[in-house]
Coordinates of C-alpha atoms in Angstrom, one line a residue:
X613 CA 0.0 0.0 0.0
X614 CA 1.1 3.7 0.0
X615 CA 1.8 3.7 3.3
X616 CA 4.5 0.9 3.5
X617 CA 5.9 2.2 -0.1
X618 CA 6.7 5.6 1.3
X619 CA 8.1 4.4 4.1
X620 CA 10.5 1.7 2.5
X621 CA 11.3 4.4 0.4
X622 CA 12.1 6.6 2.9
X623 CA 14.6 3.9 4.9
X624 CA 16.7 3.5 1.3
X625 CA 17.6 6.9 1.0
X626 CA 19.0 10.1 3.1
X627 CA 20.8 14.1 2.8
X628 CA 24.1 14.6 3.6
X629 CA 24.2 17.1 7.2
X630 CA 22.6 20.3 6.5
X631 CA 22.5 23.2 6.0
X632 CA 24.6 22.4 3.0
X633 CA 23.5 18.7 2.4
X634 CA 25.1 18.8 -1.0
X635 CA 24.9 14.6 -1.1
X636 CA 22.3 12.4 -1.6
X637 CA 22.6 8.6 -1.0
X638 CA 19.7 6.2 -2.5
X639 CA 19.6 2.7 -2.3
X640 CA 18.0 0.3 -5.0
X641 CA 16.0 -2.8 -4.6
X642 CA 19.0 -4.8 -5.7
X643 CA 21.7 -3.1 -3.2
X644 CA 23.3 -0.8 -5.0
X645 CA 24.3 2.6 -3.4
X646 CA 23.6 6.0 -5.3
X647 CA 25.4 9.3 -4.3
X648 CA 23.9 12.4 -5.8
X649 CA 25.1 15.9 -5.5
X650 CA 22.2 17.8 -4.6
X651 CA 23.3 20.7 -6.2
X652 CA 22.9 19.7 -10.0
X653 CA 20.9 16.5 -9.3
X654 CA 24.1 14.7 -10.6
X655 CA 25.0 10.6 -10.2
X656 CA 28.3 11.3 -8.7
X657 CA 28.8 7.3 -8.3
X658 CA 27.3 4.3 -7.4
X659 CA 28.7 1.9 -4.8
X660 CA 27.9 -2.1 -4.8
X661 CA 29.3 -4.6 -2.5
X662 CA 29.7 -8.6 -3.8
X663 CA 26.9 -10.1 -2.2
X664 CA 24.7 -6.7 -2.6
X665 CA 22.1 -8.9 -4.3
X666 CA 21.4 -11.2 -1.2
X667 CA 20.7 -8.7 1.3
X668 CA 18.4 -6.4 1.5
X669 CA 18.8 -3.2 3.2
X670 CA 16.6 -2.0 5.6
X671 CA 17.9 1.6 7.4
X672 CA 20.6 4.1 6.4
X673 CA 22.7 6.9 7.9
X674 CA 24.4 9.3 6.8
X675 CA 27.9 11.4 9.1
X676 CA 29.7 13.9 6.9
X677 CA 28.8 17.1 4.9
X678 CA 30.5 16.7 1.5
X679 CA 33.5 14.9 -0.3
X680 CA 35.4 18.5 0.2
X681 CA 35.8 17.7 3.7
X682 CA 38.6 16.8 5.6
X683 CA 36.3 14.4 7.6
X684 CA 35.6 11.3 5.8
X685 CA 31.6 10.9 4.8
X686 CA 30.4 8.0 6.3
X687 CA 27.0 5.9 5.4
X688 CA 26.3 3.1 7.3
X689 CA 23.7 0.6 6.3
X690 CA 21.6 -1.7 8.1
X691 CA 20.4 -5.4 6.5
X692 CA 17.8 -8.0 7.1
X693 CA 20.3 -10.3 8.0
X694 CA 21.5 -8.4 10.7
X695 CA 24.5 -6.8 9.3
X696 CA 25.8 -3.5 9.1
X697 CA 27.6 -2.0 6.4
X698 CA 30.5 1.0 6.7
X699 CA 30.8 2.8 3.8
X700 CA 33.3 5.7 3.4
X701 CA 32.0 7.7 0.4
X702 CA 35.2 10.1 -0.9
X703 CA 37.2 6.7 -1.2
X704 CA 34.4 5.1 -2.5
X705 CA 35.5 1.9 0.0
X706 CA 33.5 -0.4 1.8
X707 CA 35.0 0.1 5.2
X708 CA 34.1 -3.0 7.2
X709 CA 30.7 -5.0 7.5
X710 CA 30.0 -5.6 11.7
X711 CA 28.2 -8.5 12.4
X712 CA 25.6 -6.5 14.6
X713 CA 22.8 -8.4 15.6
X714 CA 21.0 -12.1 15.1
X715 CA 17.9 -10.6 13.8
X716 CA 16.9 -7.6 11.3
X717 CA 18.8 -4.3 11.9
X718 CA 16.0 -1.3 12.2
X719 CA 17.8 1.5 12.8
X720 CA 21.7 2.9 12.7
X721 CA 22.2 6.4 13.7
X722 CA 25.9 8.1 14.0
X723 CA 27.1 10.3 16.9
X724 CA 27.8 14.0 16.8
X725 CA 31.5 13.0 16.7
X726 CA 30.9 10.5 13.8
X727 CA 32.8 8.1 16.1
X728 CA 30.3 5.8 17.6
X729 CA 27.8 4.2 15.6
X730 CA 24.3 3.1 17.4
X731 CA 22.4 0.2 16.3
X732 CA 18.9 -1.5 17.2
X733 CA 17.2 -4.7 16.0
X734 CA 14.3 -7.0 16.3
X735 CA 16.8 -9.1 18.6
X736 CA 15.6 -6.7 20.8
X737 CA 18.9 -5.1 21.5
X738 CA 20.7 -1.8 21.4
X739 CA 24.3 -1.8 20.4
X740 CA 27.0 0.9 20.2
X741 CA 29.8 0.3 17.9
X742 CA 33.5 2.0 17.8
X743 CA 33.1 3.5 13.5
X744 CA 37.1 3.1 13.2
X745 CA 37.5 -0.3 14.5
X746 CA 34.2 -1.8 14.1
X747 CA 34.2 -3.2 17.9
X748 CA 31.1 -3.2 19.9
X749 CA 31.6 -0.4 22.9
X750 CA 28.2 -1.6 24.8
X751 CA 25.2 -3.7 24.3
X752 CA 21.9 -3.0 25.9
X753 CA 18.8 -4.7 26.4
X754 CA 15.2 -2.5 26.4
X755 CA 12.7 -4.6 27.5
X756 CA 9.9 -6.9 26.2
X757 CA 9.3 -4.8 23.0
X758 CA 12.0 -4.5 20.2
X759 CA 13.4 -0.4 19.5
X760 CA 12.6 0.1 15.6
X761 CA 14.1 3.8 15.9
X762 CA 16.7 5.3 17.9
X763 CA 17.5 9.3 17.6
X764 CA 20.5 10.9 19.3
X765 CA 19.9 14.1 21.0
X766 CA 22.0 17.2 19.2
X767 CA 24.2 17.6 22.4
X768 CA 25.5 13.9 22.8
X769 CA 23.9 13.2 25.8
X770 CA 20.5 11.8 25.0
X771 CA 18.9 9.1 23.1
X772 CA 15.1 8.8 22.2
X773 CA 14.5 4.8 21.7
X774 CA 11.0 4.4 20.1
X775 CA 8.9 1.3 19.5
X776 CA 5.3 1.4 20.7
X777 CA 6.2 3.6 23.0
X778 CA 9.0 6.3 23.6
X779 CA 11.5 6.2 26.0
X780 CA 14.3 8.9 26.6
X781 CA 17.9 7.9 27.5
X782 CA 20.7 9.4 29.5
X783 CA 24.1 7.7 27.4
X784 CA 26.3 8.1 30.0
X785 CA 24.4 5.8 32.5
X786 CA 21.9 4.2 30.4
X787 CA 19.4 5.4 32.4
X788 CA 15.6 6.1 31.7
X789 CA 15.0 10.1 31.9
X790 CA 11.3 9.9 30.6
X791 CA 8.5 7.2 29.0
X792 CA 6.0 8.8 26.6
X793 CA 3.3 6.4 25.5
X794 CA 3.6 6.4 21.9
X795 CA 1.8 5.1 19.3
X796 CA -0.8 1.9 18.6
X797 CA 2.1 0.4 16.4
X798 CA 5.6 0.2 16.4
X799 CA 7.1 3.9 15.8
X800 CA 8.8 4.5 11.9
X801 CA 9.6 8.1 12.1
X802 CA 10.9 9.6 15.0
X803 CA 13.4 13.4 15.7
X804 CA 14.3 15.5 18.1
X805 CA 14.7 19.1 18.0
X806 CA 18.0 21.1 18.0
X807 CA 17.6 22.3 21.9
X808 CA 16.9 18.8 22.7
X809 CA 13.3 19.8 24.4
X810 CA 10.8 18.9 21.5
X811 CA 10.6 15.4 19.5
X812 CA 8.1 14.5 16.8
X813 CA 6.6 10.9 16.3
X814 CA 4.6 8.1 13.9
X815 CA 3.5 5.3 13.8
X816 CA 3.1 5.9 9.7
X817 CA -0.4 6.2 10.2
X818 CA -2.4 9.3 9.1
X819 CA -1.1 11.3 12.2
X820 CA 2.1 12.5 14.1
X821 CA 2.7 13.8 17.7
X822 CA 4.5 16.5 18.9
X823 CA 5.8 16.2 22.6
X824 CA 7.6 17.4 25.0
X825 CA 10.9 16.3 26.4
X826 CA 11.1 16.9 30.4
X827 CA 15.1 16.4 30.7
X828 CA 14.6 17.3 34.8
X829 CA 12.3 15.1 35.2
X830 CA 13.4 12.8 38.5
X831 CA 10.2 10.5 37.6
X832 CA 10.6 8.7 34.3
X833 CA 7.1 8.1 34.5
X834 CA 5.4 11.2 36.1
X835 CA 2.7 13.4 33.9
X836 CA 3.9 11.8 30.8
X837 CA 0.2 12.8 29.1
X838 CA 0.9 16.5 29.9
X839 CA 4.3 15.7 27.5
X840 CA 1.8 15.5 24.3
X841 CA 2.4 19.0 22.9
X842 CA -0.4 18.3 20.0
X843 CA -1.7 15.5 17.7
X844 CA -1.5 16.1 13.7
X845 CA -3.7 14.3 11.2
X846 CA -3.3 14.3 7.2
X847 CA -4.7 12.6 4.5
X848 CA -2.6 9.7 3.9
X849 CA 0.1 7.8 6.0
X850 CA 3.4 9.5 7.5
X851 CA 6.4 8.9 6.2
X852 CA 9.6 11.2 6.9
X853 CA 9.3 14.2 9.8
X854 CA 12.1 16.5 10.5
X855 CA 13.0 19.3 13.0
X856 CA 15.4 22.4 11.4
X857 CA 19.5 21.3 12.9
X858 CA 19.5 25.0 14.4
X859 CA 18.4 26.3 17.5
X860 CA 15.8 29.1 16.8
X861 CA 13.2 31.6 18.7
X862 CA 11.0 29.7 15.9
X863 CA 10.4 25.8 16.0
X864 CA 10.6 25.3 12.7
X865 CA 9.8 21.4 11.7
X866 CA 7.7 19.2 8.6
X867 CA 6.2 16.6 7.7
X868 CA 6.3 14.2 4.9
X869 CA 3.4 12.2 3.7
X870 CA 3.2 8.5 1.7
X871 CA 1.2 11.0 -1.1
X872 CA 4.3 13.2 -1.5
X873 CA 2.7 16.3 0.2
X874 CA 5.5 17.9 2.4
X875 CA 3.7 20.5 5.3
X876 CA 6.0 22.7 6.9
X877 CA 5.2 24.4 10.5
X878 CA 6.9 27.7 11.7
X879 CA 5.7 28.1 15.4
X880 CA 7.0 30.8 18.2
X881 CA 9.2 28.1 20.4
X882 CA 7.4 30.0 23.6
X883 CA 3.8 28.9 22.2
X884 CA 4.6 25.5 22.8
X885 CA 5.5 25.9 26.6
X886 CA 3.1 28.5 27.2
X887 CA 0.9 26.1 28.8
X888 CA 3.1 25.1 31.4
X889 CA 3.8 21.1 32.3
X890 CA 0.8 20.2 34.2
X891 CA -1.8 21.1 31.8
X892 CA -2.8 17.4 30.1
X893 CA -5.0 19.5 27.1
X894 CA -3.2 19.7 24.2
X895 CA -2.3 22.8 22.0
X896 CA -4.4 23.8 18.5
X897 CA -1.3 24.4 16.7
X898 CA -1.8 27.2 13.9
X899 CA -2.2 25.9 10.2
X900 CA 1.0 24.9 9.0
X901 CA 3.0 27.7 7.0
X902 CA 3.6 25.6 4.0
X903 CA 2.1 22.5 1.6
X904 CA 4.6 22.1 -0.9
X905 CA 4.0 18.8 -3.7
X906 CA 5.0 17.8 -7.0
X907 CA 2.3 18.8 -9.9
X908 CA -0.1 16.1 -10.5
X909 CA -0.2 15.2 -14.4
X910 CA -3.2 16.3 -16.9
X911 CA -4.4 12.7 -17.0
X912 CA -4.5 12.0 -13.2
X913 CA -6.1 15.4 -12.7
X914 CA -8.6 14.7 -14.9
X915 CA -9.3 11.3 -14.3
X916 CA -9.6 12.5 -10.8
X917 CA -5.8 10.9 -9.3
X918 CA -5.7 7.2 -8.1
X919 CA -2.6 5.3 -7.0
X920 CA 0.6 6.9 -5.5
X921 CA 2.4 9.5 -7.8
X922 CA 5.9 8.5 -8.9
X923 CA 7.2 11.9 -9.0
X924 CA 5.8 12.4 -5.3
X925 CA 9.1 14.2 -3.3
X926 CA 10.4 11.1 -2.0
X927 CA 13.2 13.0 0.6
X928 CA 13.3 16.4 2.3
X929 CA 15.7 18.3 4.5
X930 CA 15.0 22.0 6.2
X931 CA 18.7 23.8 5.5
X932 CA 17.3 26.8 7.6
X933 CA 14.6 28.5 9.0
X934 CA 12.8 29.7 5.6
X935 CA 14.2 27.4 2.8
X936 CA 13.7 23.2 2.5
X937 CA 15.4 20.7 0.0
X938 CA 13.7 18.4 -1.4
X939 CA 14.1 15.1 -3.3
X940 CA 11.6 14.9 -6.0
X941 CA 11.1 12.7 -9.6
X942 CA 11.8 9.2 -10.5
X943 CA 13.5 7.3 -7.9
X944 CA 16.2 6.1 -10.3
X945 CA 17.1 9.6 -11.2
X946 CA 16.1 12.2 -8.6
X947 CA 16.0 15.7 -9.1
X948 CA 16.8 17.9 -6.0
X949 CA 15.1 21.7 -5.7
X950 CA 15.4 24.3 -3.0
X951 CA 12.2 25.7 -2.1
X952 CA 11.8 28.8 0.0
X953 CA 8.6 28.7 2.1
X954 CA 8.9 32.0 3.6
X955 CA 8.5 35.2 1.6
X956 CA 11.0 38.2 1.8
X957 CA 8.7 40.5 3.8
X958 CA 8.0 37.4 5.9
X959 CA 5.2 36.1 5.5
X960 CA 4.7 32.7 4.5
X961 CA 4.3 31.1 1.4
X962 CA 0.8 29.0 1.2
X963 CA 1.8 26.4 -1.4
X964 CA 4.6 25.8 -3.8
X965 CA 3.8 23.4 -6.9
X966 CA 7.1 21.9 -8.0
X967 CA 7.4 21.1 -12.1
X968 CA 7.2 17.2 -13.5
X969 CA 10.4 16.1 -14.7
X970 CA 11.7 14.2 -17.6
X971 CA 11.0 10.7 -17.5
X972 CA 14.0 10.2 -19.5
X973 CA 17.1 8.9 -17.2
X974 CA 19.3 10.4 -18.9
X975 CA 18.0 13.9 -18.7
X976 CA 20.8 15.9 -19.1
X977 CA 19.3 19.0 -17.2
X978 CA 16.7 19.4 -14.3
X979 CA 14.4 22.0 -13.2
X980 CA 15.7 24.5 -10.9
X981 CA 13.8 25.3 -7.8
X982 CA 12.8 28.8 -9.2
X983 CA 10.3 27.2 -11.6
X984 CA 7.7 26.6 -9.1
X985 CA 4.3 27.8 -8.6
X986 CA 4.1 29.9 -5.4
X987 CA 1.1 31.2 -3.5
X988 CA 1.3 33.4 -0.1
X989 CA -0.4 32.5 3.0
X990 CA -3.5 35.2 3.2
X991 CA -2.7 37.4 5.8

């Protein structure tokens, strides 16, 4: 269905770090790794391993802003058979595959440092792993339920572990800070924003939560209702949701759909503590600053749509508080555009309608983000 498409297609692929995220890596059905530079929707090279074709790839994550770096970019890639994959991109070498865990790997998220590598599987462990020498630094075990998602707070000291429910880690003890109850299923999008204080959540259902994150809280347990910051529905299932990687007086955050409709919220950060900790009512956010989506084609307008859009934007990535890149187009060839959402006298921009592409793989150009259809927010 369009749910599980958009998700699966959301696992295979990621940005390099913003705000510059001038890579792109994609992963294919059949194992083979893409890298795109963002910047003129370019294959810059593709990256197979000998035995890409009998494993299938289930998470990916991306340390390292471009090959100009001195830093090597890293990808690390998760498999059904409980492998993980090291890549490091500029050398275009396969670094090292750790034998991670006995069941599925779900999740593989990088420190800030890009030296430790976290891990979490349906073997229902959580493992961290030294990046340079592929040796396991600690092994955890998180109850009854497996972890499918595990985010690392932006100052090193945290980590969000979601499954059905969400649970928020202190790293240097391992100790439960705070239990939010989560969703009906097993959690596929999960992120925390840049002051650590606000995280968003899915189940990849039709709606995401917005909470809060209590990091004094001496009861892991206590008012964990008066965490939910506000409840989000949308037409069709979620499948990517992203806070902006800055610290701002506005929380600026979106979210993806399985349709290919990408909302984007710009809220005062002070509105969503205004009501204080003890309150358990949740918040009317205000309507979201932004629907941005690929233009449907004449026939499926006419014919009235039906069945998911293959040009839907597959990827996005906010690179600051007014502007969001987007991955957009066939899968096999992306094409990447920078959309601002916010107008120069600062208002916001209602909608944005981003062109069709070529079909044609070998396209040797690709629209530029200034070809879109805008329309401000009425005032």
């Amino acid at each position: 269905d369009a749910v599980t498409t958009a998700t699966r297609v959301h696992m295979a692929c990621s940005f390099s770090a913003p705000p510059r995220a001038e890579l792109f890596a994609s992963v294919s059905d059949d194992g083979r790794l893409s890298i795109y530079e963002t910047a003129t929707s370019t294959l810059a090279q593709t990256l197979t391993q000998p035995s890409h074709l009998a494993l299938k790839h289930t998470c990916i994550a991306f340390h390292g802003a471009a090959a100009s770096d001195v830093a090597p970019a890293l990808l690390a890639l998760g498999t059904d058979t409980g492998s993980i994959l090291l890549w490091d991109v500029q050398r275009a070498t396969l670094l090292r595959t750790i034998n991670a865990h006995a069941a599925k790997v779900s999740d593989v998220a990088f420190d800030v440092t890009g030296e430790l590598l976290y891990s979490c599987s349906e073997d229902k462990h959580v493992c961290v792993w030294e990046v340079r020498s592929g040796a396991q630094r600690a092994q955890h075990k998180k109850g009854k339920v497996a972890i499918s998602r595990i985010m690392l707070s932006p100052d090193g000291k945290h980590a969000l572990l979601a499954s059905t429910s969400l649970k928020l880690m202190r790293l240097d003890k391992w100790k439960r800070v705070l239990q939010l109850p989560g969703h009906a299923e097993a959690t596929r999008c999960v992120s925390v924003s840049a002051d650590g204080l606000l995280a968003l959540s899915s189940d990849g259902s039709r709606h995401a939560s917005l909470w809060r994150l209590d990091l004094s809280n001496k009861d892991a347990d206590a008012d964990a209702s008066a965490a939910a910051v506000a409840t989000m529905p949308f037409e069709a299932g979620v499948a990517q949701l992203a806070f902006l990687h800055t610290q701002a007086s506005t929380c600026v955050f979106f979210v993806l759909t399985a349709d290919g409709k990408l909302s984007v919220w710009r809220t005062p950060t002070k509105a969503l503590f205004a009501s204080g900790k003890k309150t358990k009512k949740q918040l009317q956010l205000p309507p979201k600053c932004s629907l941005i989506q690929v233009a449907a084609e004449e026939s499926d307008t006419a014919a009235g749509g039906g069945g998911a859009d293959p040009q839907r934007i597959q990827q996005a990535i906010l690179v600051s508080e007014d502007e969001i890149l987007v991955a957009h187009g066939a899968q096999l060839r992306p094409t990447f555009s920078r959309c601002k959402f916010v107008a120069p006298d600062g208002e916001p921009i209602k909608q944005i309608v981003l062109p069709r592409v070529s079909q044609g793989l070998l396209a040797s150009e690709a629209p530029s983000a200034g070809g879109a259809k805008r329309k401000r927010a009425d005032k």
